[in-house]
PDB file of C-alpha atoms and ligand atoms in Angstrom:
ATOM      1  CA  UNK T 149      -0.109  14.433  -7.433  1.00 51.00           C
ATOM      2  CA  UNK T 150       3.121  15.688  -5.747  1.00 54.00           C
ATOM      3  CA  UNK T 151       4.474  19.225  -7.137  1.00 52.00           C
ATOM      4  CA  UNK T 152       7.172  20.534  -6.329  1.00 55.00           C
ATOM      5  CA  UNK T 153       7.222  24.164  -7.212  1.00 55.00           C
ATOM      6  CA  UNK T 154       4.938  23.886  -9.768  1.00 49.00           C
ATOM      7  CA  UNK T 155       6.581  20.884 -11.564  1.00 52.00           C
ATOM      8  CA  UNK T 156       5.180  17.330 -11.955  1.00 53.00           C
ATOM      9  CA  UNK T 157       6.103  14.619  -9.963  1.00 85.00           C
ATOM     10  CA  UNK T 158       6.266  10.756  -9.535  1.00 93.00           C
ATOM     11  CA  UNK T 159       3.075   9.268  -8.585  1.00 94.00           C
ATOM     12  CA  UNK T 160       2.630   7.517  -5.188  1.00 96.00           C
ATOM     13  CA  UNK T 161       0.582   3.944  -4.810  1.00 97.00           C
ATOM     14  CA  UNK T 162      -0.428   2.587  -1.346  1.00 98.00           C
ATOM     15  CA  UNK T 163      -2.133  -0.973  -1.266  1.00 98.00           C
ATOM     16  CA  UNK T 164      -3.404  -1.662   2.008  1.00 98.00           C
ATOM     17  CA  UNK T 165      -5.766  -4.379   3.292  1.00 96.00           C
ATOM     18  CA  UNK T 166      -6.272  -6.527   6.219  1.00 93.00           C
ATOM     19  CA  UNK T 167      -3.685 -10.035   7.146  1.00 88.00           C
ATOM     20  CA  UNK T 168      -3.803 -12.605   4.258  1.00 89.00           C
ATOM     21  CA  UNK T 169      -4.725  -9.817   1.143  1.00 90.00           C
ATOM     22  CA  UNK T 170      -2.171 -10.776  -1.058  1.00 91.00           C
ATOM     23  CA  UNK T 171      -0.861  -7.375  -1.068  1.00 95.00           C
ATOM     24  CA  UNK T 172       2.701  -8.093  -1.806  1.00 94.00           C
ATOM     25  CA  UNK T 173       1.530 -10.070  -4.870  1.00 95.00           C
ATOM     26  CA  UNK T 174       0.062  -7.345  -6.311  1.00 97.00           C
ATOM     27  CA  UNK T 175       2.511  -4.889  -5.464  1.00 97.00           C
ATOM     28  CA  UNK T 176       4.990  -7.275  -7.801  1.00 97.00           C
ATOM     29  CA  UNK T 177       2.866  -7.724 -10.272  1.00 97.00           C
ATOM     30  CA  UNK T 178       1.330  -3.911 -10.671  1.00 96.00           C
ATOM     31  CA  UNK T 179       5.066  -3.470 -10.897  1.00 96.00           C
ATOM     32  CA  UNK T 180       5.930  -5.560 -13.565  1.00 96.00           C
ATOM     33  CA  UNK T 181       3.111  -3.921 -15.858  1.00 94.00           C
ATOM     34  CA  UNK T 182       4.357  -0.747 -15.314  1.00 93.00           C
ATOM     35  CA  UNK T 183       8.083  -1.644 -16.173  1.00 94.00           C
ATOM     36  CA  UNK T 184       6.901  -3.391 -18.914  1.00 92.00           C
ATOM     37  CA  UNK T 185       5.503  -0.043 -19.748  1.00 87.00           C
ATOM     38  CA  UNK T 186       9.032   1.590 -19.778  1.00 90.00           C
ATOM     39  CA  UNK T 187       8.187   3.367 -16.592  1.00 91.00           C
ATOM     40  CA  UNK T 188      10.703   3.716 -14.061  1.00 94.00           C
ATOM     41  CA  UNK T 189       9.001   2.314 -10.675  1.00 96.00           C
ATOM     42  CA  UNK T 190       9.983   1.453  -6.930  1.00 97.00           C
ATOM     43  CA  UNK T 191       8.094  -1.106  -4.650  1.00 98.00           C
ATOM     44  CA  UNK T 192       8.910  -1.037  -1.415  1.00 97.00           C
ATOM     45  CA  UNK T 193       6.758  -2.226   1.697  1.00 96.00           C
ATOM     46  CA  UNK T 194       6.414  -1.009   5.601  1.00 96.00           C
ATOM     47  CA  UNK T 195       7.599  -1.767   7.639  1.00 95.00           C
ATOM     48  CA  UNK T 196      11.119  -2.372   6.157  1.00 95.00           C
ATOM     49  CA  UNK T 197      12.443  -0.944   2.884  1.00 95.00           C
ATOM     50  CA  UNK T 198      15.324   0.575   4.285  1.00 97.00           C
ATOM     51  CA  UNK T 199      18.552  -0.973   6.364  1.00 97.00           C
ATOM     52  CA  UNK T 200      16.982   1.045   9.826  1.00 98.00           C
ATOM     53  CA  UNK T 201      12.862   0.078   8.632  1.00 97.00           C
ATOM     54  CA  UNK T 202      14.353  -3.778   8.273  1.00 96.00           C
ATOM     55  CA  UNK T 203      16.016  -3.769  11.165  1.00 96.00           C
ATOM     56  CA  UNK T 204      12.750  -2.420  13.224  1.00 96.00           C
ATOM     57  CA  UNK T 205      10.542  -4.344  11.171  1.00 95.00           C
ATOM     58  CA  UNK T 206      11.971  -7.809  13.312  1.00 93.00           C
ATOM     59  CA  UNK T 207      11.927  -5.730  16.747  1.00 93.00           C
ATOM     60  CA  UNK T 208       7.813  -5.062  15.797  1.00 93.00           C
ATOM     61  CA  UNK T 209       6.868  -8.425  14.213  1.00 90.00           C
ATOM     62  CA  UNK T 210       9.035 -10.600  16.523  1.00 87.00           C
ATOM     63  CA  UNK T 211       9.162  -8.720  19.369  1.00 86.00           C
ATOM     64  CA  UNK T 212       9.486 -11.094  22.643  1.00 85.00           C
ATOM     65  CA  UNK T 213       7.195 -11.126  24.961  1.00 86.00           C
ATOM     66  CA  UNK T 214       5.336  -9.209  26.549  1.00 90.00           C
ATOM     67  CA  UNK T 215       4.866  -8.015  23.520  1.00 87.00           C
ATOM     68  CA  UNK T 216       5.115  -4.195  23.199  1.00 91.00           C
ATOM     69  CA  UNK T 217       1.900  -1.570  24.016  1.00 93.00           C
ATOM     70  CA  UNK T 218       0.303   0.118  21.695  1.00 94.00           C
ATOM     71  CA  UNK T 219       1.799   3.308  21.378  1.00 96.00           C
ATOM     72  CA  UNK T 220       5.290   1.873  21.223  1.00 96.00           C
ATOM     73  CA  UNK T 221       4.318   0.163  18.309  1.00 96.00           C
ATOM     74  CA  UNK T 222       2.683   3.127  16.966  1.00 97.00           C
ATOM     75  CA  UNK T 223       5.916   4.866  17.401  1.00 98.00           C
ATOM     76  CA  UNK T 224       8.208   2.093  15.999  1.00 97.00           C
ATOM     77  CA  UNK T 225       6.211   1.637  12.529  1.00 98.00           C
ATOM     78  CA  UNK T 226       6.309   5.514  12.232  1.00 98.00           C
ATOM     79  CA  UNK T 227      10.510   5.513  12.850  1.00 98.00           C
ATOM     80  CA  UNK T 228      10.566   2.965  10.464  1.00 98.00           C
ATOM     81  CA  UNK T 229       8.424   5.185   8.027  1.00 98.00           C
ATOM     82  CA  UNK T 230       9.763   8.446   8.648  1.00 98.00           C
ATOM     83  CA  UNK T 231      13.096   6.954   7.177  1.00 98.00           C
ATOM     84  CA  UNK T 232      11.491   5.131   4.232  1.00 98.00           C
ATOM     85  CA  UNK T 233       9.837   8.411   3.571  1.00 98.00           C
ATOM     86  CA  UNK T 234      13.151  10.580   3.435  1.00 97.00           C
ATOM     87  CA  UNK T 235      15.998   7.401   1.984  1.00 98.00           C
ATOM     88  CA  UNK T 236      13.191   5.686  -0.360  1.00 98.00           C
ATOM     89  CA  UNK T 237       9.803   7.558  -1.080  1.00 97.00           C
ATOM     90  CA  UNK T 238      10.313  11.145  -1.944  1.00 96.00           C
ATOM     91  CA  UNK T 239      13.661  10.638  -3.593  1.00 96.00           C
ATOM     92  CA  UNK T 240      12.021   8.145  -5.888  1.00 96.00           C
ATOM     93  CA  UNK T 241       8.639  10.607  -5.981  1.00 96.00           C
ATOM     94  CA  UNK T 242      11.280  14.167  -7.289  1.00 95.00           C
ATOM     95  CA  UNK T 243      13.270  11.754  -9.674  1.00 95.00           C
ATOM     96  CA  UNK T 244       9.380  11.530 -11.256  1.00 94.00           C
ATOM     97  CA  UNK T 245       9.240   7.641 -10.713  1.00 95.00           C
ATOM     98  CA  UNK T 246       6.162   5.456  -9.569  1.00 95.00           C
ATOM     99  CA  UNK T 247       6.366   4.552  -6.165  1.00 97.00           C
ATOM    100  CA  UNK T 248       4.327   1.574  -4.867  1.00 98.00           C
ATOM    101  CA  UNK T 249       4.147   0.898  -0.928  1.00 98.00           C
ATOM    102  CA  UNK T 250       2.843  -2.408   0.544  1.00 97.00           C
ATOM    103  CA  UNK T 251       1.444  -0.538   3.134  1.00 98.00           C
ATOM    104  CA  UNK T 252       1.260   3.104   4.455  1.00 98.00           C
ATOM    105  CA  UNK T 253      -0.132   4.923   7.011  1.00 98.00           C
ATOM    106  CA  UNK T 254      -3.527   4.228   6.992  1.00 98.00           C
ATOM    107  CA  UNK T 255      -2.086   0.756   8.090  1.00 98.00           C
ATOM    108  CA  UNK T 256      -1.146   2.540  11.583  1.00 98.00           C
ATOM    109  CA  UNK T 257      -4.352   3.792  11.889  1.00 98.00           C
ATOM    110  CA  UNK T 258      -6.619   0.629  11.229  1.00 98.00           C
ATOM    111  CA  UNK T 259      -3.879  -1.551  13.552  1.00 96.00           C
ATOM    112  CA  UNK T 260      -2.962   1.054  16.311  1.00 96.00           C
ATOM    113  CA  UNK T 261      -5.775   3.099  15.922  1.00 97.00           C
ATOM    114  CA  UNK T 262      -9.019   0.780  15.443  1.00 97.00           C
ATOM    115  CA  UNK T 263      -7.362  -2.401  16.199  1.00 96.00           C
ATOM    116  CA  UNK T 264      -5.430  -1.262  19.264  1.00 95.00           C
ATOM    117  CA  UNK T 265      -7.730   1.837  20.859  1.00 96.00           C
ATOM    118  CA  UNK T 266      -4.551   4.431  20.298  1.00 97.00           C
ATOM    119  CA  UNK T 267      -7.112   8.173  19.541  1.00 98.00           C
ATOM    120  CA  UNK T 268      -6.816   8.617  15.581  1.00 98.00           C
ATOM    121  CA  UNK T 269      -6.049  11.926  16.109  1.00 98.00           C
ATOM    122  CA  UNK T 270      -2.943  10.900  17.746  1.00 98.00           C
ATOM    123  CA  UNK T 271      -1.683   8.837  15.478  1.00 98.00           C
ATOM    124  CA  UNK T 272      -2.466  11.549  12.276  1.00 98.00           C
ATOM    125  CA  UNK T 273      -0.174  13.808  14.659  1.00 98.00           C
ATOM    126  CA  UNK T 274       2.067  11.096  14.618  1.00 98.00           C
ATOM    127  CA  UNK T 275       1.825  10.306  10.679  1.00 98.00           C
ATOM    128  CA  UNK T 276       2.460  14.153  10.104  1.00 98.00           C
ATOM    129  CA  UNK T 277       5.481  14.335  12.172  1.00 98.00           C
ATOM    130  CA  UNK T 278       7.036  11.124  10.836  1.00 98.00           C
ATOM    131  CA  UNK T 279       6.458  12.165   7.011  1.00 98.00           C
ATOM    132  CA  UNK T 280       5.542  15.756   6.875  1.00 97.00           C
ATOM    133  CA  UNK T 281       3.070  16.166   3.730  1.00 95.00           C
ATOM    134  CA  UNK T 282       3.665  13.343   1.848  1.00 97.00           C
ATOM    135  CA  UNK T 283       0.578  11.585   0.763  1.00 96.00           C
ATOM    136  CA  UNK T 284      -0.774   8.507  -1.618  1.00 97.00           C
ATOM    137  CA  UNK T 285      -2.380   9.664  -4.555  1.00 95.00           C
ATOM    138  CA  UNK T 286      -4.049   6.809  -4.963  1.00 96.00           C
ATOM    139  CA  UNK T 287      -4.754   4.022  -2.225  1.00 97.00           C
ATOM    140  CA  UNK T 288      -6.223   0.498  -3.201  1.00 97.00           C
ATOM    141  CA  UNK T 289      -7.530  -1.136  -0.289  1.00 97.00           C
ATOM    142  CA  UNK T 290      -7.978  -5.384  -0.762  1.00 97.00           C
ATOM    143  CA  UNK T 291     -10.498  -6.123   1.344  1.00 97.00           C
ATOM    144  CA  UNK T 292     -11.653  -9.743   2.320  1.00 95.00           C
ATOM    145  CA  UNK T 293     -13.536 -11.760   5.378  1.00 95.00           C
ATOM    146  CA  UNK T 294     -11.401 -12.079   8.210  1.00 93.00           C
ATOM    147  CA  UNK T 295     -11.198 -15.762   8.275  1.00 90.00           C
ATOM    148  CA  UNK T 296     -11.162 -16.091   5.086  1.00 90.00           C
ATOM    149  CA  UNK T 297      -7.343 -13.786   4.971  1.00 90.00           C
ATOM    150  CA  UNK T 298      -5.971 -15.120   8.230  1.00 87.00           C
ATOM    151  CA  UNK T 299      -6.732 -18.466   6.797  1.00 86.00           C
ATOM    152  CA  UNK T 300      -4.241 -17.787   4.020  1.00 84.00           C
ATOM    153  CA  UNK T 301      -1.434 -16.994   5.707  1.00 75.00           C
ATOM    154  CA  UNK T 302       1.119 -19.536   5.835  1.00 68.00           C
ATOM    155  CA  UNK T 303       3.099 -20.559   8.595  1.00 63.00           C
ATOM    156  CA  UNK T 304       6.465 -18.887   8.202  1.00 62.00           C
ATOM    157  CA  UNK T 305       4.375 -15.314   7.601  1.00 69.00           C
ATOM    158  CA  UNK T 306       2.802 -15.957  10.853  1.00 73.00           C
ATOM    159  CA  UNK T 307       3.892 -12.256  12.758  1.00 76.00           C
ATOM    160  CA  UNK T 308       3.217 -11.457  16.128  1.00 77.00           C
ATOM    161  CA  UNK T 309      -0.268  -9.800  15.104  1.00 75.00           C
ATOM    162  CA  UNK T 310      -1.746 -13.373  13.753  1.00 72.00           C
ATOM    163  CA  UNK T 311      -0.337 -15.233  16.603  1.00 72.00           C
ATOM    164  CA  UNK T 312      -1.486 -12.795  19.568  1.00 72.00           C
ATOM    165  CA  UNK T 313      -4.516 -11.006  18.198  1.00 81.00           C
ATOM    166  CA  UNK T 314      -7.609 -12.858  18.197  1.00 86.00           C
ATOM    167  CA  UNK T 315     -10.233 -12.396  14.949  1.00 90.00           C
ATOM    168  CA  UNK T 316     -11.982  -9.509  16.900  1.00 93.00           C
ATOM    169  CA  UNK T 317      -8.834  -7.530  16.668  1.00 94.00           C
ATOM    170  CA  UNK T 318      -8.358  -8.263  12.976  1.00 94.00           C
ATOM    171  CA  UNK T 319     -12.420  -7.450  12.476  1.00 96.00           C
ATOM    172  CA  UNK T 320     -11.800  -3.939  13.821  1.00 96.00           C
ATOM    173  CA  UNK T 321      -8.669  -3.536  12.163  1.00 96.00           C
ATOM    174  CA  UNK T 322     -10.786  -4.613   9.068  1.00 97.00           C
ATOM    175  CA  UNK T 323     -14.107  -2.284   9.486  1.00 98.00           C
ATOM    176  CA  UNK T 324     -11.103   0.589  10.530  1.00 98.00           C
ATOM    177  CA  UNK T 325     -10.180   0.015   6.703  1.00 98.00           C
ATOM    178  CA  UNK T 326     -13.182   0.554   5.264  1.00 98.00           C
ATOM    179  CA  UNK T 327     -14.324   3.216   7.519  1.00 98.00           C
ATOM    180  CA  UNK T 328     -10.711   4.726   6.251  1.00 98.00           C
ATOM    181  CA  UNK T 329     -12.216   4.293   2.587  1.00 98.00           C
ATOM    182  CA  UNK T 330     -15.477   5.718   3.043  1.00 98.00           C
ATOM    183  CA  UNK T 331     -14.117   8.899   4.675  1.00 98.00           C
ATOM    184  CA  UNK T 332     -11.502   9.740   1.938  1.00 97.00           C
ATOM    185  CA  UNK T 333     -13.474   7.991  -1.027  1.00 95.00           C
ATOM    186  CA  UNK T 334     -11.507  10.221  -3.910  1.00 93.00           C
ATOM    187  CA  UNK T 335      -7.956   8.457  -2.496  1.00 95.00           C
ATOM    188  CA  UNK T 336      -8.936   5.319  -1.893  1.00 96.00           C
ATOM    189  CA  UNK T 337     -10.057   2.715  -4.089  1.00 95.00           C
ATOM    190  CA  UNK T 338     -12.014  -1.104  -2.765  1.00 96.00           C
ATOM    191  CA  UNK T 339     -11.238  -3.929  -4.552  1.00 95.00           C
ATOM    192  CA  UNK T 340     -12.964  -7.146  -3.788  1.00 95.00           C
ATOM    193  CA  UNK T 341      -9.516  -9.859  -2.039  1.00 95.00           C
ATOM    194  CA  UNK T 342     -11.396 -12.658  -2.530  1.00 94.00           C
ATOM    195  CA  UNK T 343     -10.709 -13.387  -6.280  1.00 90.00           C
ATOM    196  CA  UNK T 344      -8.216 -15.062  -8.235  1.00 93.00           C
ATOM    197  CA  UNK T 345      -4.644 -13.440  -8.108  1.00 94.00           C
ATOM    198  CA  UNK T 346      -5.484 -12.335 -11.958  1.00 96.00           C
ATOM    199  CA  UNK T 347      -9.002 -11.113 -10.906  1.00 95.00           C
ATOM    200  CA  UNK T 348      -7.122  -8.957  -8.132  1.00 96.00           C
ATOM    201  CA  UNK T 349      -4.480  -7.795 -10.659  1.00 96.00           C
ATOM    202  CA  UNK T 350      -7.065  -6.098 -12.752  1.00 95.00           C
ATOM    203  CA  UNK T 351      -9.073  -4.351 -10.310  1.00 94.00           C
ATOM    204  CA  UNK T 352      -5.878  -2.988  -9.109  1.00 94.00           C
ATOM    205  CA  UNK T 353      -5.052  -1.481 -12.386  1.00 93.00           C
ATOM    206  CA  UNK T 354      -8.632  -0.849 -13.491  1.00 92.00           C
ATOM    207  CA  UNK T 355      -8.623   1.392 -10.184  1.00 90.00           C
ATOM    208  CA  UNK T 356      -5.068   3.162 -11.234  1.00 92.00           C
ATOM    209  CA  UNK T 357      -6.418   3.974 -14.800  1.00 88.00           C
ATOM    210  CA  UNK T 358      -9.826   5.275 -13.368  1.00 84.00           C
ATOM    211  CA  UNK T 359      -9.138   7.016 -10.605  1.00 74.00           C
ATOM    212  CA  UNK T 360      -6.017   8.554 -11.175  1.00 68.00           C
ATOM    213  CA  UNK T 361      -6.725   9.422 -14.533  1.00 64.00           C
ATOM    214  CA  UNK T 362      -3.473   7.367 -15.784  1.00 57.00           C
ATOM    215  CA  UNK T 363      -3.565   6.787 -19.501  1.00 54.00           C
ATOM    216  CA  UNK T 364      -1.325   3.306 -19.989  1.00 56.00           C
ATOM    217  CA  UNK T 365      -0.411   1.684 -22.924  1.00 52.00           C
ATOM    218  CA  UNK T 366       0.639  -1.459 -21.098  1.00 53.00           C
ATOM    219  CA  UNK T 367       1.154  -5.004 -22.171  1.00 50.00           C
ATOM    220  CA  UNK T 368      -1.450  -7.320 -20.653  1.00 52.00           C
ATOM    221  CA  UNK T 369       0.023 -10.041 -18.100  1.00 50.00           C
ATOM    222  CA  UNK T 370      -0.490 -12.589 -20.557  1.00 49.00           C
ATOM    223  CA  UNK T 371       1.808 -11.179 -23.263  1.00 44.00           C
ATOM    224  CA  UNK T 372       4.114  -8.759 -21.757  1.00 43.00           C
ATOM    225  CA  UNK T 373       7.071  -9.734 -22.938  1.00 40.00           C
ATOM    226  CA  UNK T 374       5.553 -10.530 -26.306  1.00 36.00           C
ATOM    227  CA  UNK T 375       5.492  -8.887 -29.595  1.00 31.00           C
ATOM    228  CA  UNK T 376       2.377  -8.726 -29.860  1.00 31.00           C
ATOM    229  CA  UNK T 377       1.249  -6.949 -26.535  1.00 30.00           C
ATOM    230  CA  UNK T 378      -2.241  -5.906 -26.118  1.00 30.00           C
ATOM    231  CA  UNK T 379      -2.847  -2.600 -25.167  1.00 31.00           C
ATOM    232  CA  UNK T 380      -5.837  -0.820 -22.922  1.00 28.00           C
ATOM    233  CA  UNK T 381      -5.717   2.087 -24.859  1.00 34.00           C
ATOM    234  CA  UNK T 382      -5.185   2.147 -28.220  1.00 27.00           C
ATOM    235  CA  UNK T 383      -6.760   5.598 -28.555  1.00 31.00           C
ATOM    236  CA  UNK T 384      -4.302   6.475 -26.051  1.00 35.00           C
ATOM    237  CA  UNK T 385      -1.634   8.498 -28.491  1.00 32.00           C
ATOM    238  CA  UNK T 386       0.787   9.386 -25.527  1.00 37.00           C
ATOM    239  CA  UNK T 387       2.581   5.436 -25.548  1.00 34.00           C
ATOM    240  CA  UNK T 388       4.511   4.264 -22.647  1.00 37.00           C
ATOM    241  CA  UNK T 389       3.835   6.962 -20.478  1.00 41.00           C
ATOM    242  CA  UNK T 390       2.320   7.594 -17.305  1.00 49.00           C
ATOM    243  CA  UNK T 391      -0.043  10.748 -17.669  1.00 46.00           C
ATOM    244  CA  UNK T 392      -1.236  12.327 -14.626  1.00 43.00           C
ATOM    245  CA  UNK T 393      -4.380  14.097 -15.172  1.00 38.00           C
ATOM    246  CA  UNK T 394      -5.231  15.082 -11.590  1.00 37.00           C
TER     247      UNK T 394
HETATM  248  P1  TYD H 276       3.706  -8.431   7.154  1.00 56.01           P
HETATM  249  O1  TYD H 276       4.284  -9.787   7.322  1.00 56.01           O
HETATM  250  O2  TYD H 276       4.389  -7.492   6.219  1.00 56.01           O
HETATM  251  O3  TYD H 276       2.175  -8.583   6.844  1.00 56.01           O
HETATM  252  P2  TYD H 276       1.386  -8.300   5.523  1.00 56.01           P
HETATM  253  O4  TYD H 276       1.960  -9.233   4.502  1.00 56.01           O
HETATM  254  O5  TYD H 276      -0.025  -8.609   5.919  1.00 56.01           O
HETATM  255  O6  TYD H 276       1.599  -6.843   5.196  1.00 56.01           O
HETATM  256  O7  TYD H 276       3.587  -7.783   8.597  1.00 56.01           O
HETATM  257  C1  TYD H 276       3.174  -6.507   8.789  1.00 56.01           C
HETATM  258  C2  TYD H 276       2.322  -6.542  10.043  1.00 56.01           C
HETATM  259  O8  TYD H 276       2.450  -5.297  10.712  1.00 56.01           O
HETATM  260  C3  TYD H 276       0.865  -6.738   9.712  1.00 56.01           C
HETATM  261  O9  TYD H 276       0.286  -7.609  10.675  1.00 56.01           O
HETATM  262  C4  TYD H 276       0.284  -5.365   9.885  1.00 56.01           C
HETATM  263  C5  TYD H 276       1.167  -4.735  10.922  1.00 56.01           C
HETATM  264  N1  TYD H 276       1.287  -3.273  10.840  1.00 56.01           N
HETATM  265  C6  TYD H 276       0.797  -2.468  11.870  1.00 56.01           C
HETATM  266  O10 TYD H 276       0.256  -3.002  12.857  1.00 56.01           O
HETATM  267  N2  TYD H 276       0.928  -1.122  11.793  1.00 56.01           N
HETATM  268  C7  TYD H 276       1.547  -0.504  10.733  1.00 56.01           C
HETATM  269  O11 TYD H 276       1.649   0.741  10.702  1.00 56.01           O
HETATM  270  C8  TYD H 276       2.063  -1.334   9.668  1.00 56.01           C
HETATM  271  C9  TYD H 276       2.755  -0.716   8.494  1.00 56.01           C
HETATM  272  C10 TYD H 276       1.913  -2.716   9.766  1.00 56.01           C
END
């Protein structure tokens, strides 16, 4: 929950998971409920989301060789995320909207940090300097096998990390995820990436309504659009609204 002198705010969604998760699916589609909910909501992604994040998203994921060191990339995605933060997040956050990010910090850390061998601490000091406070309220983490998410990944998503990290890289960057997610277990939330798309989509919003306490009157994927949309909580009296109850 993000106050702001004692007043409510938007609410603040990280998904996060290892290559091949199907993140950005789910970032559309968690998006789509909650329009369809009349709630006001931004999806953006890291890095990119902003003319400047863009722009340093193709230096980091195309970078020539030899391919830049650790802490330069550290130090890239957090320019990229410092502006996000300050053009994109917490405008969106003080206008009261839902804000959804296809990755976040944490991503630094399990890349840079586990992945890469830059000290966690580090890179927190980093994190704080590039976005002060701000922090997900709720984080869903899509886990899957390694193979099994770098064997998703089509060619023209193939980035820099696919092509030049081998699978040990992407296991520590993957057990750096879940180590994340056992160490803050009331912000983040597992959800199994192996399933459908549909199964995905509803763990991700069975983890929104449980753990952040959101109340949603939403129409299901199946009927939004419909008249005759299905609800998830008809006891719910408080329609088409986001509650925060944190
Ligand atoms: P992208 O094509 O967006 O991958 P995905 O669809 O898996 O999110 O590329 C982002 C890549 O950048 C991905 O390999 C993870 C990596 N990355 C970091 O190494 N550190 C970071 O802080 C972030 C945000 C991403």
């Amino acid at each position: 929950m993000h106050l702001d002198g004692g007043r409510r705010r938007g609410f603040f969604l990280t998904l996060e998971g290892p290559e091949g998760s199907g993140k950005s699916t789910q970032a559309q589609r968690l998006a789509a409920r909650l329009t369809a909910a009349g709630l006001s909501c931004v999806v953006t992604r890291e890095p990119g989301g902003t003319a400047l994040g863009e722009a340093v998203r193709q230096i980091l994921l195309h970078a020539p060789e030899p391919s830049p060191v650790p802490a330069a990339d550290a130090l890239l995605f957090s320019a990229a995320r410092a502006q996000l933060a300050a053009e994109v997040i917490e405008p969106a956050l003080a206008r009261g909207e839902f804000v959804i990010c296809d990755r976040f910090g944490d991503s630094t850390l399990a890349y840079q940090g586990f992945g890469a061998g830059q000290p966690l601490e580090d890179l927190r000091s980093l994190q704080r300097f590039a976005v002060g406070d701000l922090h997900p309220d709720l984080t869903v983490l899509i886990d899957l096998p390694v193979e099994a998410g770098l064997a998703r990944k089509q060619a023209d998503e193939i980035t820099r990390f696919e092509e030049r990290a081998g699978v040990e890289f992407h296991q520590r960057v993957r057990d750096g995820f879940l180590a994340l997610a056992a160490s803050e277990p009331e912000r983040f939330v597992v959800v199994d990436g192996l399933g459908t798309a549909d199964e995905i989509e509803e763990s991700v919003f069975g983890a929104l309504r449980s753990k952040a306490g959101v109340r949603l009157e939403v129409p299901s994927r199946t009927t939004a659009g419909s008249a005759d949309a299905s609800s998830f909580d008809r006891s719910e009296p408080d329609r088409n609204s986001l509650r925060m109850d944190r």
